[in-house]
PDB file of C-alpha atoms and ligand atoms in Angstrom:
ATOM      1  CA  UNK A  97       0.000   0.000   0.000  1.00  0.00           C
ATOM      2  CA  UNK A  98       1.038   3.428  -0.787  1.00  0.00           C
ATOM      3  CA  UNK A  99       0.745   5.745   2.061  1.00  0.00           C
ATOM      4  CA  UNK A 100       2.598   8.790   1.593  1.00  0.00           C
ATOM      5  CA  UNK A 101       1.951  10.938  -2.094  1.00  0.00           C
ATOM      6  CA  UNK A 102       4.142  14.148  -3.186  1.00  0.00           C
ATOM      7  CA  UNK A 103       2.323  16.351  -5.615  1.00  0.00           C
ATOM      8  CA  UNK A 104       5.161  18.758  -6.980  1.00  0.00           C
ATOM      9  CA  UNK A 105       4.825  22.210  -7.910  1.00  0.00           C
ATOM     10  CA  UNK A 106       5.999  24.248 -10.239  1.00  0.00           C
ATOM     11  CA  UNK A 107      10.055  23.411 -10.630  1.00  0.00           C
ATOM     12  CA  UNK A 108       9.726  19.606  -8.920  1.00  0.00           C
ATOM     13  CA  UNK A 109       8.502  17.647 -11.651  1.00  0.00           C
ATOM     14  CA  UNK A 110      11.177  14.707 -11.583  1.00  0.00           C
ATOM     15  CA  UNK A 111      10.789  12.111  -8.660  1.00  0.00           C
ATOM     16  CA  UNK A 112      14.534  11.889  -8.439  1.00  0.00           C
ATOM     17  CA  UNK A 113      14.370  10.837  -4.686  1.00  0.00           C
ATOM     18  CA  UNK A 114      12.579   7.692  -5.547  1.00  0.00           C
ATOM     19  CA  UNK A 115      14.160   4.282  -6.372  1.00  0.00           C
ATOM     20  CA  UNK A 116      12.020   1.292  -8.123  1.00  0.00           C
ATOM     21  CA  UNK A 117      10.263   3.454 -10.022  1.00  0.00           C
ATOM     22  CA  UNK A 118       7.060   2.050 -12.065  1.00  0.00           C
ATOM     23  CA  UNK A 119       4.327   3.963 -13.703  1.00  0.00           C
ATOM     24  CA  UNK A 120       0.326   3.861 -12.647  1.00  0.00           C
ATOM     25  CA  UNK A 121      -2.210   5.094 -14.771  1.00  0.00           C
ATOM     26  CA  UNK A 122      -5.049   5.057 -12.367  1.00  0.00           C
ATOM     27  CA  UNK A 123      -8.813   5.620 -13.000  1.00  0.00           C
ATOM     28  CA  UNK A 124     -11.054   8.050 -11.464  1.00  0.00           C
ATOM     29  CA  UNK A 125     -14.127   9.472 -12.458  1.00  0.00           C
ATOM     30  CA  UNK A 126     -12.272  12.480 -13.301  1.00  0.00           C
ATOM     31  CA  UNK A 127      -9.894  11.173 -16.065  1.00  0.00           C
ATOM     32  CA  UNK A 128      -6.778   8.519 -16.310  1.00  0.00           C
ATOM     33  CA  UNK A 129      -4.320   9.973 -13.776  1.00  0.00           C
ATOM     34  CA  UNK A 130      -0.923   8.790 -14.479  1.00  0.00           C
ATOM     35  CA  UNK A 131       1.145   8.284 -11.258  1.00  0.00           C
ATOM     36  CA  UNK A 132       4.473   8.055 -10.971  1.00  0.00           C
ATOM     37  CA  UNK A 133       5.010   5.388  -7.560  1.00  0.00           C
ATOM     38  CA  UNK A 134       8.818   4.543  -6.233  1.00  0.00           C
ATOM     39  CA  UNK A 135      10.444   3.753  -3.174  1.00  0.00           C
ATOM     40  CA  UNK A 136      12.928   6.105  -0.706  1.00  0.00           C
ATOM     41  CA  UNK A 137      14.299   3.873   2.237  1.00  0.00           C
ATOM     42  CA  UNK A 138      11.889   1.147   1.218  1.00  0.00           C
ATOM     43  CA  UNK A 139       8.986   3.149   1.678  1.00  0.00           C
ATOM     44  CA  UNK A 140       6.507   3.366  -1.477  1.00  0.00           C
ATOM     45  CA  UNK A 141       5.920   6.732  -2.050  1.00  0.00           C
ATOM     46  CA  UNK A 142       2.955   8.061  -4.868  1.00  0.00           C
ATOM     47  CA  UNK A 143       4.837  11.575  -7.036  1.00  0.00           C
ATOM     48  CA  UNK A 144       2.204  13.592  -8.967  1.00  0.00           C
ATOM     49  CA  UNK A 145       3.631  16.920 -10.618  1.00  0.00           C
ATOM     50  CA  UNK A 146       0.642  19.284 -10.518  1.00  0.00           C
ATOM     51  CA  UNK A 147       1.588  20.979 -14.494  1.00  0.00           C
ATOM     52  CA  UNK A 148       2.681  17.784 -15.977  1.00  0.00           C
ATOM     53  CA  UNK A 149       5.635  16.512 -16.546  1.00  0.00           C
ATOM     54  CA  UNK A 150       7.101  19.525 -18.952  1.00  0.00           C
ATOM     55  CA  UNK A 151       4.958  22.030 -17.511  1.00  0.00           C
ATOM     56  CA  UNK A 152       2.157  22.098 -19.895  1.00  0.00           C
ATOM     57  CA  UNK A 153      -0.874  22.465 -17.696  1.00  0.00           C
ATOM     58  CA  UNK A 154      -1.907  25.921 -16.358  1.00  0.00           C
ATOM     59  CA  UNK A 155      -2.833  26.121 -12.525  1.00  0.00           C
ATOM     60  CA  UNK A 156      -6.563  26.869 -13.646  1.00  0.00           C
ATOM     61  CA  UNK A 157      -6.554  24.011 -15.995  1.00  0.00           C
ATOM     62  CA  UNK A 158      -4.920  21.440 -13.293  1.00  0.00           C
ATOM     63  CA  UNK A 159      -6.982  18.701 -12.485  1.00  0.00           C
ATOM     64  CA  UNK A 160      -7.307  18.396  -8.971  1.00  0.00           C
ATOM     65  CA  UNK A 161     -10.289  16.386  -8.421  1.00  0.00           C
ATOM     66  CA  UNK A 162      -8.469  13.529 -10.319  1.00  0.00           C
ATOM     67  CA  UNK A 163      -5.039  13.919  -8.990  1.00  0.00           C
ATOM     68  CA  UNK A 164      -6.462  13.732  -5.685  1.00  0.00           C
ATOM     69  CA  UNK A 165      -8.802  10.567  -6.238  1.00  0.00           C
ATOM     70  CA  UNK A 166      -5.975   8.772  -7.595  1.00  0.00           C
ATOM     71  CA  UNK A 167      -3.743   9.172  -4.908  1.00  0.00           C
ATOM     72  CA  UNK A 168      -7.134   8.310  -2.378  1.00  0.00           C
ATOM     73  CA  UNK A 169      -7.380   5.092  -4.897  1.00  0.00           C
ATOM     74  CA  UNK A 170      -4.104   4.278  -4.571  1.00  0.00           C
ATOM     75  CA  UNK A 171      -4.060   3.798  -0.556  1.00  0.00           C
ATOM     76  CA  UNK A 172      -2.009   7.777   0.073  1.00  0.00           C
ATOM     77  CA  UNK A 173      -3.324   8.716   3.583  1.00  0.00           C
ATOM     78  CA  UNK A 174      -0.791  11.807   3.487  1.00  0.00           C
ATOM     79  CA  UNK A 175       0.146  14.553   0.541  1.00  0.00           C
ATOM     80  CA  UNK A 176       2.910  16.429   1.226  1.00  0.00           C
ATOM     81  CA  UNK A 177       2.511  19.180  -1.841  1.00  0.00           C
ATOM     82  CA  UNK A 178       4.861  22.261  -2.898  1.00  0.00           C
ATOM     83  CA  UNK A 179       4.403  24.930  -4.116  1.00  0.00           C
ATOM     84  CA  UNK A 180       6.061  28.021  -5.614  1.00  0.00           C
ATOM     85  CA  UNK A 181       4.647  31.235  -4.106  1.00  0.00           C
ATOM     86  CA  UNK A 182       4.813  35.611  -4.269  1.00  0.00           C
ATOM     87  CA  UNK A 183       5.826  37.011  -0.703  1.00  0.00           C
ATOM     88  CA  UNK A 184       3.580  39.774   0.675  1.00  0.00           C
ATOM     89  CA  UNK A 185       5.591  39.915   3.638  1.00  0.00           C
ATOM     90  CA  UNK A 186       9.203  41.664   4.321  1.00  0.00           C
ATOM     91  CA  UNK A 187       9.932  39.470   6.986  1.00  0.00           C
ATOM     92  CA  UNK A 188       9.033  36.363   4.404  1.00  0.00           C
ATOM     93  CA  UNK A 189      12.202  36.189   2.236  1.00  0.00           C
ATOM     94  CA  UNK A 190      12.663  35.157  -1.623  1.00  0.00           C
ATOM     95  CA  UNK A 191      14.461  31.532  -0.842  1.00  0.00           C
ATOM     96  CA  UNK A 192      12.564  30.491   2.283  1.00  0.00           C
ATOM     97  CA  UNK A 193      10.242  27.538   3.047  1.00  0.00           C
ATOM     98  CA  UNK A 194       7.185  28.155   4.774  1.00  0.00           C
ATOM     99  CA  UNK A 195       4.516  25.788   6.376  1.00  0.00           C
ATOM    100  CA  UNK A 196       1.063  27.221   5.509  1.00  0.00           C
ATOM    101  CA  UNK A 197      -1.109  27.128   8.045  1.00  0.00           C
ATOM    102  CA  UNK A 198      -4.077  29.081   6.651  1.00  0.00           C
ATOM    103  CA  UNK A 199      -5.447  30.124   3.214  1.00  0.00           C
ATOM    104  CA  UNK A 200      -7.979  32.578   1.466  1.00  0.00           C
ATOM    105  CA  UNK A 201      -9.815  31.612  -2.086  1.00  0.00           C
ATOM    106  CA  UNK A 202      -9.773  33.874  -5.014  1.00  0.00           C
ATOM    107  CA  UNK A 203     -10.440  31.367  -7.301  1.00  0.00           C
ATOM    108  CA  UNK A 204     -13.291  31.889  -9.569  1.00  0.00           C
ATOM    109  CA  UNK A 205     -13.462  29.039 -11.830  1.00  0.00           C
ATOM    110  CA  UNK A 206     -12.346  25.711 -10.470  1.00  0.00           C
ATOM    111  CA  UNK A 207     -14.553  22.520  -9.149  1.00  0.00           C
ATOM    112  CA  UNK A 208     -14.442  22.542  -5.564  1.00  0.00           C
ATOM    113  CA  UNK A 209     -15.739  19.469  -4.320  1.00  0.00           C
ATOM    114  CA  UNK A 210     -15.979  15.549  -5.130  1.00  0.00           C
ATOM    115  CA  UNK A 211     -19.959  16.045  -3.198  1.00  0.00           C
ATOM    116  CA  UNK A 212     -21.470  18.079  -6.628  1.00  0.00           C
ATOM    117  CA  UNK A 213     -24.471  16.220  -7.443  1.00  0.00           C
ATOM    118  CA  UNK A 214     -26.047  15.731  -4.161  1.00  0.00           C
ATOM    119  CA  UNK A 215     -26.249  11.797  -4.966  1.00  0.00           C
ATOM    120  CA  UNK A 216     -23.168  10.807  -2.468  1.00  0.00           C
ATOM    121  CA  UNK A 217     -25.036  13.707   0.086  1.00  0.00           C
ATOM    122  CA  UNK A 218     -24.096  16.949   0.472  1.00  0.00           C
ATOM    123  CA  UNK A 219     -20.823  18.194   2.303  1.00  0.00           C
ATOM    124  CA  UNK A 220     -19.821  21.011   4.010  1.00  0.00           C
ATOM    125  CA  UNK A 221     -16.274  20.582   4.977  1.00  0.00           C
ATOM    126  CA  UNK A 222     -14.959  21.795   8.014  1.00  0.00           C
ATOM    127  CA  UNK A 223     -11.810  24.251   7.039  1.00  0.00           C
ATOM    128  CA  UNK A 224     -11.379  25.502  10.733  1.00  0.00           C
ATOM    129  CA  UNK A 225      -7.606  23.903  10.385  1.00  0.00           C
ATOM    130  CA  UNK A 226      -7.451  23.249   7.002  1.00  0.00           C
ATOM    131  CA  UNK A 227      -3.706  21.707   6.634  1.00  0.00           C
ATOM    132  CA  UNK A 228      -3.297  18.747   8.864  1.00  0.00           C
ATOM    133  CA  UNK A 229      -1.858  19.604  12.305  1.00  0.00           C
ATOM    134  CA  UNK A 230       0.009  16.530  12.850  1.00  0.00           C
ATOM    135  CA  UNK A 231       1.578  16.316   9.205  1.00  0.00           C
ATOM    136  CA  UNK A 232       2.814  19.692   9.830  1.00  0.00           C
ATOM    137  CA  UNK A 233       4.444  18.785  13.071  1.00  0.00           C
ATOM    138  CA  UNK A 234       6.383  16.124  11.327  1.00  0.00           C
ATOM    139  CA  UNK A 235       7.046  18.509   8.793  1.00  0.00           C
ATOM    140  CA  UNK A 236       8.597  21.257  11.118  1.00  0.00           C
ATOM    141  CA  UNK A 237      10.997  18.833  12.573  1.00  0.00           C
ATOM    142  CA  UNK A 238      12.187  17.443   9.858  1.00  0.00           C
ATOM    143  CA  UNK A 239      12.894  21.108   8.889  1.00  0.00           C
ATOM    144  CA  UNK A 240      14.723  21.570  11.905  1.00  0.00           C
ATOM    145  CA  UNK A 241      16.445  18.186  12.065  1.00  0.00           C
ATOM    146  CA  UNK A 242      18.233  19.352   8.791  1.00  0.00           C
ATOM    147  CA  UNK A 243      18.602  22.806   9.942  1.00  0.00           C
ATOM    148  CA  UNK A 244      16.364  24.245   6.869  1.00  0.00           C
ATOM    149  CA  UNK A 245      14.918  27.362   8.204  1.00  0.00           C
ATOM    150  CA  UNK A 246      11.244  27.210   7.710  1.00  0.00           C
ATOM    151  CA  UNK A 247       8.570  29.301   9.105  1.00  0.00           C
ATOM    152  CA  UNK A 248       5.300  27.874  10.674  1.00  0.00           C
ATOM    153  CA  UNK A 249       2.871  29.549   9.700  1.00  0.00           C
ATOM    154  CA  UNK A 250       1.637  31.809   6.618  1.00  0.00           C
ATOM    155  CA  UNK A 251      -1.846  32.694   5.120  1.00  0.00           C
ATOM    156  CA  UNK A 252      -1.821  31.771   1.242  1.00  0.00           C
ATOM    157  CA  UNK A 253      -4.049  33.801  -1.152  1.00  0.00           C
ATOM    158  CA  UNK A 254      -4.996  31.271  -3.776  1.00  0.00           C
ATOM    159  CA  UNK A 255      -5.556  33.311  -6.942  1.00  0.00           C
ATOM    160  CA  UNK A 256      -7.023  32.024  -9.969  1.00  0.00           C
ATOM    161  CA  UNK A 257      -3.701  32.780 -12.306  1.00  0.00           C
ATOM    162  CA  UNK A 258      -2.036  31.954 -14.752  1.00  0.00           C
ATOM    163  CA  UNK A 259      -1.486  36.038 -15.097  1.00  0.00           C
ATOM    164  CA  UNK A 260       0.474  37.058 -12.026  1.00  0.00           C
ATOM    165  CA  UNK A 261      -1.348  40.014  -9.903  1.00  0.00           C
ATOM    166  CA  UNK A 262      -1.772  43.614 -10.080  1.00  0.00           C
ATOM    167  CA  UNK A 263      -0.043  45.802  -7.081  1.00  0.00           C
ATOM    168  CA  UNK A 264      -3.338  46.915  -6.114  1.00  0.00           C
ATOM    169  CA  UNK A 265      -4.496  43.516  -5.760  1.00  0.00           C
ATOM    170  CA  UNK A 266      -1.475  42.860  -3.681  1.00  0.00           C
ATOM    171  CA  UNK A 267      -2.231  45.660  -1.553  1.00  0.00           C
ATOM    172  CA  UNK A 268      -5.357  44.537  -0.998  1.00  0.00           C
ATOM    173  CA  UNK A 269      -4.360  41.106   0.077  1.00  0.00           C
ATOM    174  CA  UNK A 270      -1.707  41.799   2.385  1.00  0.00           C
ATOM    175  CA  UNK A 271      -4.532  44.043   3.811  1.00  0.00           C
ATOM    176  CA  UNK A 272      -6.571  41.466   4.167  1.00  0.00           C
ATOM    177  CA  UNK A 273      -4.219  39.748   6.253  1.00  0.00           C
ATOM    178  CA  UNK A 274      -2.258  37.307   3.231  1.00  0.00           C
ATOM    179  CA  UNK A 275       1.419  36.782   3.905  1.00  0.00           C
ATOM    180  CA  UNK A 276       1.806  34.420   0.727  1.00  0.00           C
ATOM    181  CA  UNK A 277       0.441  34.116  -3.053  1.00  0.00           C
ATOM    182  CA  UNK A 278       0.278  31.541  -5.152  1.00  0.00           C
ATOM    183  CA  UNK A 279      -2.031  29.984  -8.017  1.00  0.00           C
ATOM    184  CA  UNK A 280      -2.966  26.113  -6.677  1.00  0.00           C
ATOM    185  CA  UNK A 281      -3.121  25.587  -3.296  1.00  0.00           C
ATOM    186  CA  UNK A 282      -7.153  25.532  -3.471  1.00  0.00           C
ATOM    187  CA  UNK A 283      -8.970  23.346  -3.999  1.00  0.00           C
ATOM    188  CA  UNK A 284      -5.993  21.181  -3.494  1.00  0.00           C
ATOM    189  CA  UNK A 285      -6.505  21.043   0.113  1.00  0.00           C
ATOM    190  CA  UNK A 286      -9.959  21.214   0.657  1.00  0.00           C
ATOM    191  CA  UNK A 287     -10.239  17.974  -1.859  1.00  0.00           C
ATOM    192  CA  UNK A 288      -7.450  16.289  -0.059  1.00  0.00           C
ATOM    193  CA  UNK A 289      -9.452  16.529   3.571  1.00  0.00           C
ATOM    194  CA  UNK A 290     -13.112  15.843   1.290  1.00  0.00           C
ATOM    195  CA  UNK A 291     -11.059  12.757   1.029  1.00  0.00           C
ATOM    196  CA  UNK A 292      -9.981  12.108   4.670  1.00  0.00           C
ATOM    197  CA  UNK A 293      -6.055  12.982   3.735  1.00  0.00           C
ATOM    198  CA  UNK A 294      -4.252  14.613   5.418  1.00  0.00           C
ATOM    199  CA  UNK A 295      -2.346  17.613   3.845  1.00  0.00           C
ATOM    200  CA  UNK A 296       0.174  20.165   3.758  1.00  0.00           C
ATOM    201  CA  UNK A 297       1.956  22.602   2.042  1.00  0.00           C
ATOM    202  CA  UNK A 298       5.542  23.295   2.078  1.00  0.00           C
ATOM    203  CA  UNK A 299       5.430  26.991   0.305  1.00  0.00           C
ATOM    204  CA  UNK A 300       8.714  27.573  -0.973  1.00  0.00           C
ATOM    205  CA  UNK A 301       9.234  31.873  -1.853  1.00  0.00           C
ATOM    206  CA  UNK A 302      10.126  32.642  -4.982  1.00  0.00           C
ATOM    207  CA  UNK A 303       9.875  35.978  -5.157  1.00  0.00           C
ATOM    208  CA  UNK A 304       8.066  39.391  -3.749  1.00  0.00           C
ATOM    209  CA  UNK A 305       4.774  39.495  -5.095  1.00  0.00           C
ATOM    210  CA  UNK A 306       4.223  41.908  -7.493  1.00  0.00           C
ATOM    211  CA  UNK A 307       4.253  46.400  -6.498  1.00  0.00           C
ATOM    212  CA  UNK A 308       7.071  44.924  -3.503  1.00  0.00           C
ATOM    213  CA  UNK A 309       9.482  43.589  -6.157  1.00  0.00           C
ATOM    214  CA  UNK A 310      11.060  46.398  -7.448  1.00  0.00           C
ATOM    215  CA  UNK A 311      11.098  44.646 -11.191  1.00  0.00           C
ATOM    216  CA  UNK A 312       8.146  43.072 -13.483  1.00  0.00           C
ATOM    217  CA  UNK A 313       8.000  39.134 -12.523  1.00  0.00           C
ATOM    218  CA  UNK A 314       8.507  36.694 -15.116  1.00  0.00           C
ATOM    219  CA  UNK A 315       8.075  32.380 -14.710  1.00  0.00           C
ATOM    220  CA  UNK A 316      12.079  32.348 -15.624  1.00  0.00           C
ATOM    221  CA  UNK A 317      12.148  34.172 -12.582  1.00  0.00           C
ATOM    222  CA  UNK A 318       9.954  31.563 -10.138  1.00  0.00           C
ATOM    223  CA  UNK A 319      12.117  28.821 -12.294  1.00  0.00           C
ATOM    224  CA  UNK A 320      15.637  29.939 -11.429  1.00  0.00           C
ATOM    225  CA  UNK A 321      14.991  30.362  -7.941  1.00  0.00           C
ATOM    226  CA  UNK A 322      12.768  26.403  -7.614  1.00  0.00           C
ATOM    227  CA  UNK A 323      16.154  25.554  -8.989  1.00  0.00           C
ATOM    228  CA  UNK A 324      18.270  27.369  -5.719  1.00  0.00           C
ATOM    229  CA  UNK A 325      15.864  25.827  -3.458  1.00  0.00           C
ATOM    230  CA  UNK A 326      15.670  22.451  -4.869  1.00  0.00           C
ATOM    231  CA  UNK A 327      18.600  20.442  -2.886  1.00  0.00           C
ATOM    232  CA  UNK A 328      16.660  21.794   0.420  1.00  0.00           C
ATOM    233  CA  UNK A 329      13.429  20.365  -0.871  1.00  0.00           C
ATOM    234  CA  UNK A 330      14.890  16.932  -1.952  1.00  0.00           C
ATOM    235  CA  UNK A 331      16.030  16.689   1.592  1.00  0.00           C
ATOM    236  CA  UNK A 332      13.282  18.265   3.514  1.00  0.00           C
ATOM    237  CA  UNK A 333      10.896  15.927   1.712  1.00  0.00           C
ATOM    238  CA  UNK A 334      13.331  12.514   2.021  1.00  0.00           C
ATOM    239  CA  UNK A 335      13.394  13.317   6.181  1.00  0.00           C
ATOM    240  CA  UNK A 336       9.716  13.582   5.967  1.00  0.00           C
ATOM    241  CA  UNK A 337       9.264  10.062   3.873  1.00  0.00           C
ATOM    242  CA  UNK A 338      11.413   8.893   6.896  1.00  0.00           C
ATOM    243  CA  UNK A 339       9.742  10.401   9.588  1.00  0.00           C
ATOM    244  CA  UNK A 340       6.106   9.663   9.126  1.00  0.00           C
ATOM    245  CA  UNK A 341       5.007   6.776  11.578  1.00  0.00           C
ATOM    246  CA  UNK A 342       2.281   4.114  10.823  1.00  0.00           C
ATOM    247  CA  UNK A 343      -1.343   5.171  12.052  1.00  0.00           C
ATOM    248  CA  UNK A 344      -2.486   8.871  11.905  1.00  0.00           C
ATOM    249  CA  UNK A 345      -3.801  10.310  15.361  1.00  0.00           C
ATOM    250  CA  UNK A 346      -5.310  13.702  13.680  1.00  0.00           C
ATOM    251  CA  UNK A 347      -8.713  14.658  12.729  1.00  0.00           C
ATOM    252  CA  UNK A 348      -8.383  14.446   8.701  1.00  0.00           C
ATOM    253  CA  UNK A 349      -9.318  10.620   8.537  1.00  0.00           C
ATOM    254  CA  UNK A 350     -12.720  11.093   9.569  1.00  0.00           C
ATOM    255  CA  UNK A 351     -13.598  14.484   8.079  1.00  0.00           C
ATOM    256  CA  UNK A 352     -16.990  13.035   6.327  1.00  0.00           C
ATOM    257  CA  UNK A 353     -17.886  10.825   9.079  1.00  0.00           C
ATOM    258  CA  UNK A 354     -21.297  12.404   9.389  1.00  0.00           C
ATOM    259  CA  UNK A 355     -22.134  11.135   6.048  1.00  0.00           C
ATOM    260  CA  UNK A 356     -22.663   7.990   7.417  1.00  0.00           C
ATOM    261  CA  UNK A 357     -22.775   5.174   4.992  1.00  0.00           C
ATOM    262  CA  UNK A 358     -22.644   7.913   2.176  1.00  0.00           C
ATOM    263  CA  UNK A 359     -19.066   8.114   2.642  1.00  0.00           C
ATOM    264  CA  UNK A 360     -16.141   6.592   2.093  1.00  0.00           C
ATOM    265  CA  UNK A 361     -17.588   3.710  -0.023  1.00  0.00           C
ATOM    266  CA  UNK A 362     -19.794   5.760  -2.056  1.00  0.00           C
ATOM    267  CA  UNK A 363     -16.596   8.331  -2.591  1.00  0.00           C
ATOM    268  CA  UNK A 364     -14.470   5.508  -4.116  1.00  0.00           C
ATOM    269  CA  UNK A 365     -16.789   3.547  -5.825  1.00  0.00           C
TER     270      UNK A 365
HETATM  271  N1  LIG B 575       2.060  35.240  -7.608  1.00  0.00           N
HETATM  272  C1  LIG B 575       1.340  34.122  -7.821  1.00  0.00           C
HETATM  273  N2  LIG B 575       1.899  32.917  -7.919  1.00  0.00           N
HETATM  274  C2  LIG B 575       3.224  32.829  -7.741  1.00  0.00           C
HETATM  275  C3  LIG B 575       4.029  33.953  -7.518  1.00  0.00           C
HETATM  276  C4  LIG B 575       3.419  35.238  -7.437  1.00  0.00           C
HETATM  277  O1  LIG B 575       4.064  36.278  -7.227  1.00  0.00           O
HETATM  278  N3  LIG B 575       5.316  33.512  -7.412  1.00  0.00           N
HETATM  279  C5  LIG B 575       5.266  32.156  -7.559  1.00  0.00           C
HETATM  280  N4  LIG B 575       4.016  31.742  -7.762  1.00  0.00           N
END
């Protein structure tokens, strides 16, 4: 059984870390989800890059309904995902790794939920703690373990992309209390705990978000510094594979529970 799943963000689309690597194409009612599962230490571990293997699919165009069945269909019971993100923040520096702990939606055009039709009931998912506290325990020791500063908390602003933001719009963010922007954290995470995962985010900083950096922002830009920051990942996410013990004593596994017998089985079937 596969237990643990990576879904890599923009700049980690090679599961270098893994050894015995095979390739799964599984089926969900969203599409055929090709998977890529390996081993680190002996441990299976499920890699999904969010754009595609080359980049090719646009953060409004991801699929996350499938990507997240598929790992749910494949046994993951954890997601560990990255993701490149803007810095509202002075104090949150181009280069750091931070552990979000909260977001806001401005997403206008993306499915939001496996429960659409009303035939497997109707679900309003609890979002009080929406990124699994446990998994981000483990996650902020391994950080520390390996010496990799990371900070422990940041609100994300999930905008709808793929154009980067105005200033204003920055302004307006940071006002409303964002520390961090980027273009797929949601409904990544509100899927992943629709399916009793548990998730997290490691938000790697890329860059000041746009009217703070004194230049225009380009994707080389994001690219070159995924590529800086990529040795710390590898490692950061290799201590994590290590570090994650058997049974989960956190809230995410039984997120639907009061669906009752409209649950789980009706989810996967
Ligand atoms: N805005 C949105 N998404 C991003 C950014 C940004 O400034 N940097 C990396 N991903």
């Amino acid at each position: 059984m596969v237990r643990i799943g990576i879904i890599g963000g923009t700049g980690v689309y090679d599961p270098k870390i893994l050894k015995d690597i095979s390739e799964e194409h599984i089926r969900t009612d969203y599409g055929n989800i090709r998977v890529t599962v390996g081993k680190h230490n002996g441990i299976p571990v499920a890699f999904l890059p969010r754009h595609g293997e080359d980049h090719t699919i646009p953060p409004h165009r991801v699929n996350y309904r499938g990507n997240i069945m598929a790992l749910r269909k494949l046994g993951v019971e954890r997601i560990l995902a990255t993701g490149a993100v803007g810095s509202l923040n002075l104090k949150m520096n181009p280069g750091e790794f931070v552990l979000v702990d909260q977001f806001i939606d401005f997403t206008k055009n993306r499915p939001h939920t496996f429960f659409e039709d009303g035939e497997k009931g109707v679900v309003h998912i609890d979002m009080t703690e929406p990124y699994c506290r446990e998994f981000r325990k483990i996650v902020a020791t391994a950080a520390a373990t390996l010496e990799i500063p990371l900070k422990t908390r940041g609100t994300y602003i999930c905008t709808e992309g793929p154009r980067f933001e105005t200033p204003a719009e920055i302004k307006m963010y940071s006002l409303l209390g964002g520390h961090l922007v980027g273009m797929t954290g949601v409904p990544e995470v509100v899927l992943a705990r629709e399916a009793e995962m548990c998730y997290v985010t490691v938000a790697m900083i890329t860059n000041f978000a746009a009217g703070i950096s004194p230049k225009p922002l380009t994707h080389t830009e994001v690219l070159e510094a995924m590529g800086r920051s990529n040795d710390n990942l590898r490692k950061l996410i290799m201590r994590v594979i290590e570090m994650i013990p058997e049974g989960r004593n956190c809230e995410c596994q039984n997120s639907i529970e009061e669906l009752g017998s409209l649950g789980q089985g009706r989810f996967l079937s």
